[in-house]
């Protein structure tokens, strides 16, 4: 997500060029200098030249990077390399993907982390084919001229059915307006073989100044770039956004002193969404992870997380966490049928009793990731996850 504008090299940087024994024999016999690798000194028949001496041969230039990437400068309809094409009247994007072996877990189904990565990849490929992509992480030419980058403010993913290893999927994605200064991006994942919709996702994006790290209004030139691509269609209908309460130190589950690794950072130099998800899932009880499958997740982003932050992950179950190891917690038994309709009461009776009914009900957790501070902690992400019993799924999404 960070644009590369200049390339600088330290004076101590070197390029090592291999030479023949004959070419280097004289230097090797008369030089008293040693080459030190991992603290060990040894003599070697190689010639070391400073980077400034071989600048003409260095391949890492902006021009050559542009040639290697071959970013389109105008709208493309088909991308054979990425198995993508423009749909929805010329403004939506569809990509065919295959679930790889490294994208599945022990049960041979795709992990949620893999699904989130596919959402990000197809979104970037959509911008790639639009002809609007600059050298930033999904940023348009107008955004780069204004030092702006995209940041996600909210994301929701609903998964009715997890794809399996080797399955071929079609992923559709499109964008639309979100208020005056934001953009909405939606996704739909379906089986290419059956057409069954596996998952839906929606997200809201805003712009941030790359230098000041503050949110920014959408410049008119950027609005002019994006508006022709907007579609008035939603993958997930939301009449009102579900509120996520802020947790405190009294949360039931907590994991402290989490430290981002270098590999967790994206091109904008902040922690990526997949890492947030992993930190959240680490606080879910093992019993739930073994017996349930993640059905839905909502993430509300409050601030970016950098490499120097120390993170704390908090988790609190909602009242539906009442069946653990086959036992009902006693504090839920008093008003068991309060608020249940006659239809749901009938389902309890006909479905095998109270325990069977509650085993099939989804379990929900509220999450909070916060950066630990000297005086006070700062919120990074609020989240909510919904879990369903393995082997029990809702009716599939309509196509």
GROMACS .gro file of C-alpha atoms in nm:
model
  399
    1UNK     CA    1   0.000   0.000   0.000
    2UNK     CA    2   0.299   0.237   0.020
    3UNK     CA    3   0.413   0.392  -0.308
    4UNK     CA    4   0.777   0.373  -0.402
    5UNK     CA    5   0.891   0.715  -0.519
    6UNK     CA    6   1.269   0.713  -0.477
    7UNK     CA    7   1.536   0.451  -0.446
    8UNK     CA    8   1.832   0.528  -0.218
    9UNK     CA    9   2.128   0.316  -0.127
   10UNK     CA   10   2.359   0.332   0.171
   11UNK     CA   11   2.730   0.381   0.120
   12UNK     CA   12   2.796   0.037   0.264
   13UNK     CA   13   2.586  -0.145   0.004
   14UNK     CA   14   2.772  -0.362  -0.243
   15UNK     CA   15   2.709  -0.585  -0.541
   16UNK     CA   16   2.913  -0.905  -0.559
   17UNK     CA   17   3.016  -1.001  -0.914
   18UNK     CA   18   3.161  -1.345  -0.975
   19UNK     CA   19   3.472  -1.362  -1.192
   20UNK     CA   20   3.687  -1.639  -1.330
   21UNK     CA   21   3.990  -1.761  -1.139
   22UNK     CA   22   4.215  -1.636  -1.413
   23UNK     CA   23   4.067  -1.286  -1.415
   24UNK     CA   24   4.089  -1.251  -1.039
   25UNK     CA   25   4.414  -1.433  -0.972
   26UNK     CA   26   4.628  -1.121  -0.950
   27UNK     CA   27   4.391  -0.940  -0.716
   28UNK     CA   28   4.352  -1.248  -0.505
   29UNK     CA   29   4.724  -1.295  -0.450
   30UNK     CA   30   4.806  -0.933  -0.381
   31UNK     CA   31   4.504  -0.815  -0.184
   32UNK     CA   32   4.521  -0.825   0.196
   33UNK     CA   33   4.148  -0.761   0.236
   34UNK     CA   34   3.910  -1.031   0.353
   35UNK     CA   35   3.538  -1.076   0.294
   36UNK     CA   36   3.344  -1.136   0.611
   37UNK     CA   37   3.017  -1.332   0.600
   38UNK     CA   38   2.824  -1.405   0.921
   39UNK     CA   39   3.131  -1.311   1.122
   40UNK     CA   40   3.370  -1.552   0.947
   41UNK     CA   41   3.660  -1.414   0.747
   42UNK     CA   42   3.790  -1.596   0.442
   43UNK     CA   43   3.961  -1.531   0.112
   44UNK     CA   44   3.756  -1.591  -0.198
   45UNK     CA   45   3.825  -1.557  -0.572
   46UNK     CA   46   3.557  -1.292  -0.625
   47UNK     CA   47   3.572  -0.928  -0.711
   48UNK     CA   48   3.370  -0.683  -0.501
   49UNK     CA   49   3.257  -0.359  -0.658
   50UNK     CA   50   3.063  -0.075  -0.498
   51UNK     CA   51   2.706  -0.031  -0.609
   52UNK     CA   52   2.785   0.309  -0.754
   53UNK     CA   53   3.035   0.145  -0.988
   54UNK     CA   54   2.773  -0.096  -1.123
   55UNK     CA   55   2.470   0.133  -1.123
   56UNK     CA   56   2.420   0.084  -1.493
   57UNK     CA   57   2.389  -0.294  -1.443
   58UNK     CA   58   2.152  -0.273  -1.144
   59UNK     CA   59   1.803  -0.392  -1.246
   60UNK     CA   60   1.610  -0.230  -0.960
   61UNK     CA   61   1.503   0.091  -1.132
   62UNK     CA   62   1.155   0.236  -1.149
   63UNK     CA   63   1.153   0.202  -1.527
   64UNK     CA   64   1.242  -0.167  -1.520
   65UNK     CA   65   0.998  -0.235  -1.235
   66UNK     CA   66   0.725  -0.079  -1.446
   67UNK     CA   67   0.820  -0.301  -1.738
   68UNK     CA   68   0.820  -0.611  -1.519
   69UNK     CA   69   0.480  -0.531  -1.371
   70UNK     CA   70   0.333  -0.407  -1.699
   71UNK     CA   71   0.054  -0.214  -1.527
   72UNK     CA   72  -0.212  -0.126  -1.788
   73UNK     CA   73  -0.253   0.241  -1.870
   74UNK     CA   74  -0.603   0.193  -2.008
   75UNK     CA   75  -0.900  -0.030  -1.938
   76UNK     CA   76  -0.854  -0.400  -2.013
   77UNK     CA   77  -1.144  -0.640  -2.071
   78UNK     CA   78  -0.960  -0.971  -2.027
   79UNK     CA   79  -0.653  -1.071  -1.827
   80UNK     CA   80  -0.540  -1.418  -1.934
   81UNK     CA   81  -0.259  -1.431  -1.678
   82UNK     CA   82  -0.491  -1.374  -1.381
   83UNK     CA   83  -0.794  -1.550  -1.530
   84UNK     CA   84  -0.992  -1.228  -1.491
   85UNK     CA   85  -1.243  -1.035  -1.700
   86UNK     CA   86  -1.457  -0.724  -1.677
   87UNK     CA   87  -1.830  -0.792  -1.624
   88UNK     CA   88  -2.141  -0.607  -1.498
   89UNK     CA   89  -2.176  -0.380  -1.800
   90UNK     CA   90  -1.803  -0.316  -1.819
   91UNK     CA   91  -1.738  -0.203  -1.460
   92UNK     CA   92  -1.741  -0.517  -1.241
   93UNK     CA   93  -1.468  -0.779  -1.221
   94UNK     CA   94  -1.472  -1.161  -1.217
   95UNK     CA   95  -1.176  -1.386  -1.154
   96UNK     CA   96  -1.146  -1.764  -1.164
   97UNK     CA   97  -0.927  -1.912  -0.891
   98UNK     CA   98  -0.832  -2.261  -0.773
   99UNK     CA   99  -0.799  -2.340  -0.402
  100UNK     CA  100  -0.435  -2.437  -0.351
  101UNK     CA  101  -0.293  -2.686  -0.103
  102UNK     CA  102  -0.139  -2.408   0.109
  103UNK     CA  103  -0.477  -2.231   0.136
  104UNK     CA  104  -0.654  -2.512   0.323
  105UNK     CA  105  -0.643  -2.641   0.678
  106UNK     CA  106  -0.639  -2.990   0.826
  107UNK     CA  107  -0.998  -3.052   0.710
  108UNK     CA  108  -0.900  -2.972   0.347
  109UNK     CA  109  -1.126  -2.665   0.337
  110UNK     CA  110  -1.006  -2.312   0.269
  111UNK     CA  111  -0.914  -2.113   0.578
  112UNK     CA  112  -1.071  -1.774   0.646
  113UNK     CA  113  -0.725  -1.619   0.614
  114UNK     CA  114  -0.703  -1.758   0.260
  115UNK     CA  115  -1.047  -1.623   0.175
  116UNK     CA  116  -0.952  -1.275   0.300
  117UNK     CA  117  -0.636  -1.288   0.091
  118UNK     CA  118  -0.843  -1.379  -0.217
  119UNK     CA  119  -1.074  -1.083  -0.151
  120UNK     CA  120  -0.778  -0.847  -0.136
  121UNK     CA  121  -0.615  -0.994  -0.445
  122UNK     CA  122  -0.928  -0.973  -0.661
  123UNK     CA  123  -0.990  -0.614  -0.548
  124UNK     CA  124  -0.640  -0.512  -0.654
  125UNK     CA  125  -0.673  -0.698  -0.983
  126UNK     CA  126  -0.997  -0.509  -1.049
  127UNK     CA  127  -0.813  -0.177  -1.013
  128UNK     CA  128  -0.530  -0.320  -1.224
  129UNK     CA  129  -0.761  -0.391  -1.518
  130UNK     CA  130  -0.937  -0.056  -1.487
  131UNK     CA  131  -0.630   0.130  -1.610
  132UNK     CA  132  -0.645   0.354  -1.301
  133UNK     CA  133  -0.375   0.180  -1.098
  134UNK     CA  134  -0.065   0.384  -1.018
  135UNK     CA  135   0.239   0.237  -0.843
  136UNK     CA  136   0.065   0.238  -0.505
  137UNK     CA  137  -0.126  -0.042  -0.331
  138UNK     CA  138  -0.455  -0.001  -0.516
  139UNK     CA  139  -0.417   0.377  -0.537
  140UNK     CA  140  -0.525   0.561  -0.852
  141UNK     CA  141  -0.316   0.818  -1.038
  142UNK     CA  142  -0.513   1.101  -0.877
  143UNK     CA  143  -0.459   0.954  -0.532
  144UNK     CA  144  -0.084   0.931  -0.586
  145UNK     CA  145  -0.069   1.294  -0.697
  146UNK     CA  146  -0.241   1.388  -0.368
  147UNK     CA  147  -0.033   1.151  -0.149
  148UNK     CA  148  -0.340   0.944  -0.063
  149UNK     CA  149  -0.378   0.575   0.013
  150UNK     CA  150  -0.679   0.352   0.083
  151UNK     CA  151  -0.762   0.233   0.435
  152UNK     CA  152  -1.051   0.004   0.521
  153UNK     CA  153  -1.287   0.130   0.791
  154UNK     CA  154  -1.528  -0.164   0.807
  155UNK     CA  155  -1.555  -0.516   0.668
  156UNK     CA  156  -1.813  -0.793   0.697
  157UNK     CA  157  -1.778  -1.148   0.564
  158UNK     CA  158  -2.047  -1.418   0.568
  159UNK     CA  159  -1.947  -1.774   0.479
  160UNK     CA  160  -2.222  -2.028   0.425
  161UNK     CA  161  -1.993  -2.299   0.289
  162UNK     CA  162  -1.615  -2.331   0.279
  163UNK     CA  163  -1.459  -2.430  -0.057
  164UNK     CA  164  -1.242  -2.740  -0.061
  165UNK     CA  165  -0.890  -2.810  -0.186
  166UNK     CA  166  -0.872  -2.810  -0.564
  167UNK     CA  167  -1.214  -2.649  -0.610
  168UNK     CA  168  -1.250  -2.390  -0.884
  169UNK     CA  169  -1.419  -2.067  -0.775
  170UNK     CA  170  -1.552  -1.755  -0.941
  171UNK     CA  171  -1.507  -1.436  -0.741
  172UNK     CA  172  -1.704  -1.126  -0.843
  173UNK     CA  173  -1.617  -0.785  -0.703
  174UNK     CA  174  -1.745  -0.434  -0.767
  175UNK     CA  175  -1.742  -0.089  -0.608
  176UNK     CA  176  -1.997   0.176  -0.518
  177UNK     CA  177  -2.028   0.505  -0.333
  178UNK     CA  178  -2.030   0.514   0.047
  179UNK     CA  179  -2.129   0.857   0.169
  180UNK     CA  180  -1.955   1.162   0.028
  181UNK     CA  181  -1.591   1.063   0.080
  182UNK     CA  182  -1.593   0.684   0.100
  183UNK     CA  183  -1.614   0.385  -0.129
  184UNK     CA  184  -1.786   0.050  -0.079
  185UNK     CA  185  -1.641  -0.271  -0.222
  186UNK     CA  186  -1.840  -0.595  -0.232
  187UNK     CA  187  -1.755  -0.955  -0.322
  188UNK     CA  188  -1.943  -1.271  -0.408
  189UNK     CA  189  -1.774  -1.613  -0.411
  190UNK     CA  190  -1.939  -1.906  -0.591
  191UNK     CA  191  -1.854  -2.254  -0.712
  192UNK     CA  192  -1.775  -2.255  -1.084
  193UNK     CA  193  -1.901  -2.614  -1.112
  194UNK     CA  194  -2.239  -2.574  -0.938
  195UNK     CA  195  -2.298  -2.200  -0.923
  196UNK     CA  196  -2.366  -2.225  -0.552
  197UNK     CA  197  -2.278  -1.906  -0.362
  198UNK     CA  198  -2.031  -1.986  -0.085
  199UNK     CA  199  -1.964  -1.644   0.064
  200UNK     CA  200  -2.047  -1.275   0.049
  201UNK     CA  201  -1.847  -0.980   0.173
  202UNK     CA  202  -1.876  -0.604   0.192
  203UNK     CA  203  -1.634  -0.333   0.301
  204UNK     CA  204  -1.606   0.043   0.337
  205UNK     CA  205  -1.292   0.234   0.241
  206UNK     CA  206  -1.172   0.587   0.308
  207UNK     CA  207  -0.862   0.780   0.210
  208UNK     CA  208  -0.567   0.866   0.429
  209UNK     CA  209  -0.277   1.100   0.363
  210UNK     CA  210   0.034   0.887   0.323
  211UNK     CA  211   0.259   1.144   0.495
  212UNK     CA  212   0.044   1.283   0.777
  213UNK     CA  213  -0.146   0.951   0.835
  214UNK     CA  214  -0.469   1.148   0.872
  215UNK     CA  215  -0.800   1.080   0.698
  216UNK     CA  216  -0.869   1.292   0.394
  217UNK     CA  217  -1.165   1.408   0.187
  218UNK     CA  218  -1.192   1.265  -0.163
  219UNK     CA  219  -1.044   1.511  -0.415
  220UNK     CA  220  -1.259   1.586  -0.717
  221UNK     CA  221  -1.006   1.438  -0.959
  222UNK     CA  222  -1.019   1.110  -0.768
  223UNK     CA  223  -1.399   1.121  -0.762
  224UNK     CA  224  -1.398   1.168  -1.138
  225UNK     CA  225  -1.177   0.859  -1.173
  226UNK     CA  226  -1.391   0.634  -0.953
  227UNK     CA  227  -1.751   0.738  -1.017
  228UNK     CA  228  -1.781   0.571  -1.363
  229UNK     CA  229  -1.704   0.237  -1.196
  230UNK     CA  230  -1.971   0.258  -0.924
  231UNK     CA  231  -2.255   0.002  -0.915
  232UNK     CA  232  -2.568   0.031  -0.703
  233UNK     CA  233  -2.567  -0.329  -0.579
  234UNK     CA  234  -2.488  -0.482  -0.240
  235UNK     CA  235  -2.367  -0.832  -0.159
  236UNK     CA  236  -2.495  -0.802   0.199
  237UNK     CA  237  -2.807  -0.601   0.271
  238UNK     CA  238  -2.762  -0.396   0.587
  239UNK     CA  239  -3.059  -0.191   0.700
  240UNK     CA  240  -2.867  -0.074   1.007
  241UNK     CA  241  -2.506  -0.138   1.100
  242UNK     CA  242  -2.469  -0.379   1.390
  243UNK     CA  243  -2.316  -0.199   1.687
  244UNK     CA  244  -2.003  -0.349   1.841
  245UNK     CA  245  -1.950  -0.255   2.206
  246UNK     CA  246  -1.607  -0.168   2.341
  247UNK     CA  247  -1.457  -0.431   2.572
  248UNK     CA  248  -1.254  -0.353   2.881
  249UNK     CA  249  -1.006  -0.536   3.105
  250UNK     CA  250  -1.292  -0.741   3.252
  251UNK     CA  251  -1.328  -0.938   2.926
  252UNK     CA  252  -1.343  -1.315   2.979
  253UNK     CA  253  -1.055  -1.399   2.745
  254UNK     CA  254  -0.737  -1.200   2.694
  255UNK     CA  255  -0.407  -1.239   2.511
  256UNK     CA  256  -0.144  -0.976   2.587
  257UNK     CA  257   0.196  -0.863   2.461
  258UNK     CA  258   0.133  -0.948   2.096
  259UNK     CA  259   0.407  -0.807   1.874
  260UNK     CA  260   0.380  -0.757   1.496
  261UNK     CA  261   0.651  -0.921   1.288
  262UNK     CA  262   0.807  -0.767   0.979
  263UNK     CA  263   0.620  -1.018   0.764
  264UNK     CA  264   0.288  -0.890   0.904
  265UNK     CA  265   0.328  -0.548   0.739
  266UNK     CA  266   0.177  -0.460   0.402
  267UNK     CA  267   0.299  -0.210   0.143
  268UNK     CA  268   0.153   0.075   0.349
  269UNK     CA  269   0.373  -0.028   0.643
  270UNK     CA  270   0.089  -0.127   0.872
  271UNK     CA  271  -0.035  -0.465   0.993
  272UNK     CA  272  -0.255  -0.645   0.741
  273UNK     CA  273  -0.611  -0.766   0.800
  274UNK     CA  274  -0.517  -1.133   0.814
  275UNK     CA  275  -0.295  -1.075   1.117
  276UNK     CA  276  -0.579  -0.897   1.298
  277UNK     CA  277  -0.797  -1.200   1.238
  278UNK     CA  278  -0.534  -1.439   1.372
  279UNK     CA  279  -0.492  -1.236   1.689
  280UNK     CA  280  -0.869  -1.243   1.743
  281UNK     CA  281  -0.905  -1.615   1.683
  282UNK     CA  282  -0.630  -1.694   1.933
  283UNK     CA  283  -0.864  -1.588   2.213
  284UNK     CA  284  -1.147  -1.824   2.111
  285UNK     CA  285  -1.171  -2.130   2.344
  286UNK     CA  286  -1.028  -2.452   2.204
  287UNK     CA  287  -1.362  -2.630   2.252
  288UNK     CA  288  -1.528  -2.389   2.013
  289UNK     CA  289  -1.250  -2.406   1.756
  290UNK     CA  290  -1.276  -2.786   1.752
  291UNK     CA  291  -1.655  -2.815   1.738
  292UNK     CA  292  -1.760  -2.501   1.548
  293UNK     CA  293  -1.681  -2.323   1.223
  294UNK     CA  294  -1.657  -1.949   1.170
  295UNK     CA  295  -1.966  -1.832   0.984
  296UNK     CA  296  -1.941  -1.454   0.997
  297UNK     CA  297  -1.709  -1.176   1.100
  298UNK     CA  298  -1.744  -0.799   1.130
  299UNK     CA  299  -1.440  -0.575   1.171
  300UNK     CA  300  -1.447  -0.203   1.256
  301UNK     CA  301  -1.109  -0.036   1.219
  302UNK     CA  302  -1.017   0.248   1.456
  303UNK     CA  303  -0.650   0.313   1.386
  304UNK     CA  304  -0.359   0.155   1.204
  305UNK     CA  305  -0.120  -0.079   1.379
  306UNK     CA  306   0.251  -0.039   1.319
  307UNK     CA  307   0.557  -0.253   1.376
  308UNK     CA  308   0.638  -0.090   1.711
  309UNK     CA  309   0.295  -0.145   1.870
  310UNK     CA  310   0.239  -0.394   2.151
  311UNK     CA  311  -0.110  -0.538   2.103
  312UNK     CA  312  -0.365  -0.683   2.343
  313UNK     CA  313  -0.648  -0.906   2.220
  314UNK     CA  314  -0.971  -0.913   2.425
  315UNK     CA  315  -1.269  -1.143   2.372
  316UNK     CA  316  -1.609  -1.166   2.541
  317UNK     CA  317  -1.878  -1.427   2.460
  318UNK     CA  318  -2.236  -1.320   2.410
  319UNK     CA  319  -2.516  -1.506   2.588
  320UNK     CA  320  -2.532  -1.779   2.326
  321UNK     CA  321  -2.207  -1.936   2.455
  322UNK     CA  322  -2.399  -2.176   2.677
  323UNK     CA  323  -2.304  -2.519   2.549
  324UNK     CA  324  -1.952  -2.623   2.632
  325UNK     CA  325  -1.854  -2.989   2.650
  326UNK     CA  326  -2.220  -3.084   2.623
  327UNK     CA  327  -2.326  -2.901   2.941
  328UNK     CA  328  -2.564  -2.610   2.982
  329UNK     CA  329  -2.441  -2.328   3.202
  330UNK     CA  330  -2.681  -2.292   3.493
  331UNK     CA  331  -2.738  -1.916   3.468
  332UNK     CA  332  -2.914  -1.964   3.132
  333UNK     CA  333  -3.166  -2.219   3.251
  334UNK     CA  334  -3.392  -1.992   3.457
  335UNK     CA  335  -3.549  -1.801   3.169
  336UNK     CA  336  -3.486  -2.058   2.899
  337UNK     CA  337  -3.802  -2.000   2.701
  338UNK     CA  338  -3.834  -1.626   2.759
  339UNK     CA  339  -3.846  -1.442   2.429
  340UNK     CA  340  -3.888  -1.757   2.219
  341UNK     CA  341  -4.177  -1.775   1.975
  342UNK     CA  342  -4.417  -2.070   1.961
  343UNK     CA  343  -4.246  -2.183   1.643
  344UNK     CA  344  -3.903  -2.191   1.805
  345UNK     CA  345  -4.044  -2.369   2.112
  346UNK     CA  346  -4.187  -2.632   1.880
  347UNK     CA  347  -3.847  -2.668   1.714
  348UNK     CA  348  -3.695  -2.736   2.054
  349UNK     CA  349  -3.948  -3.008   2.132
  350UNK     CA  350  -3.936  -3.175   1.792
  351UNK     CA  351  -3.562  -3.133   1.739
  352UNK     CA  352  -3.439  -3.349   2.023
  353UNK     CA  353  -3.476  -3.129   2.330
  354UNK     CA  354  -3.316  -2.821   2.481
  355UNK     CA  355  -2.954  -2.930   2.444
  356UNK     CA  356  -2.993  -3.017   2.077
  357UNK     CA  357  -3.160  -2.682   2.009
  358UNK     CA  358  -2.885  -2.477   2.169
  359UNK     CA  359  -2.607  -2.684   2.012
  360UNK     CA  360  -2.738  -2.571   1.671
  361UNK     CA  361  -2.770  -2.205   1.766
  362UNK     CA  362  -2.479  -1.982   1.659
  363UNK     CA  363  -2.230  -1.866   1.919
  364UNK     CA  364  -2.112  -1.506   1.905
  365UNK     CA  365  -1.807  -1.329   2.044
  366UNK     CA  366  -1.715  -0.964   2.070
  367UNK     CA  367  -1.348  -0.876   2.013
  368UNK     CA  368  -1.114  -0.584   2.066
  369UNK     CA  369  -0.755  -0.534   1.956
  370UNK     CA  370  -0.584  -0.242   2.127
  371UNK     CA  371  -0.235  -0.099   2.134
  372UNK     CA  372  -0.093  -0.080   2.483
  373UNK     CA  373   0.012   0.273   2.580
  374UNK     CA  374   0.191   0.434   2.872
  375UNK     CA  375  -0.111   0.636   2.986
  376UNK     CA  376  -0.397   0.464   2.804
  377UNK     CA  377  -0.459   0.196   2.545
  378UNK     CA  378  -0.570   0.286   2.192
  379UNK     CA  379  -0.828   0.089   1.998
  380UNK     CA  380  -0.711  -0.072   1.676
  381UNK     CA  381  -1.003  -0.292   1.572
  382UNK     CA  382  -1.340  -0.387   1.718
  383UNK     CA  383  -1.481  -0.713   1.593
  384UNK     CA  384  -1.761  -0.965   1.619
  385UNK     CA  385  -1.745  -1.330   1.516
  386UNK     CA  386  -2.030  -1.579   1.471
  387UNK     CA  387  -1.972  -1.953   1.496
  388UNK     CA  388  -2.191  -2.245   1.393
  389UNK     CA  389  -2.173  -2.611   1.481
  390UNK     CA  390  -1.968  -2.810   1.229
  391UNK     CA  391  -2.191  -3.012   1.001
  392UNK     CA  392  -2.478  -2.766   1.049
  393UNK     CA  393  -2.518  -2.496   0.785
  394UNK     CA  394  -2.784  -2.248   0.696
  395UNK     CA  395  -2.972  -2.259   0.368
  396UNK     CA  396  -2.733  -2.165   0.089
  397UNK     CA  397  -2.736  -1.812  -0.045
  398UNK     CA  398  -2.956  -1.758  -0.346
  399UNK     CA  399  -2.768  -1.709  -0.671
   0.00000   0.00000   0.00000
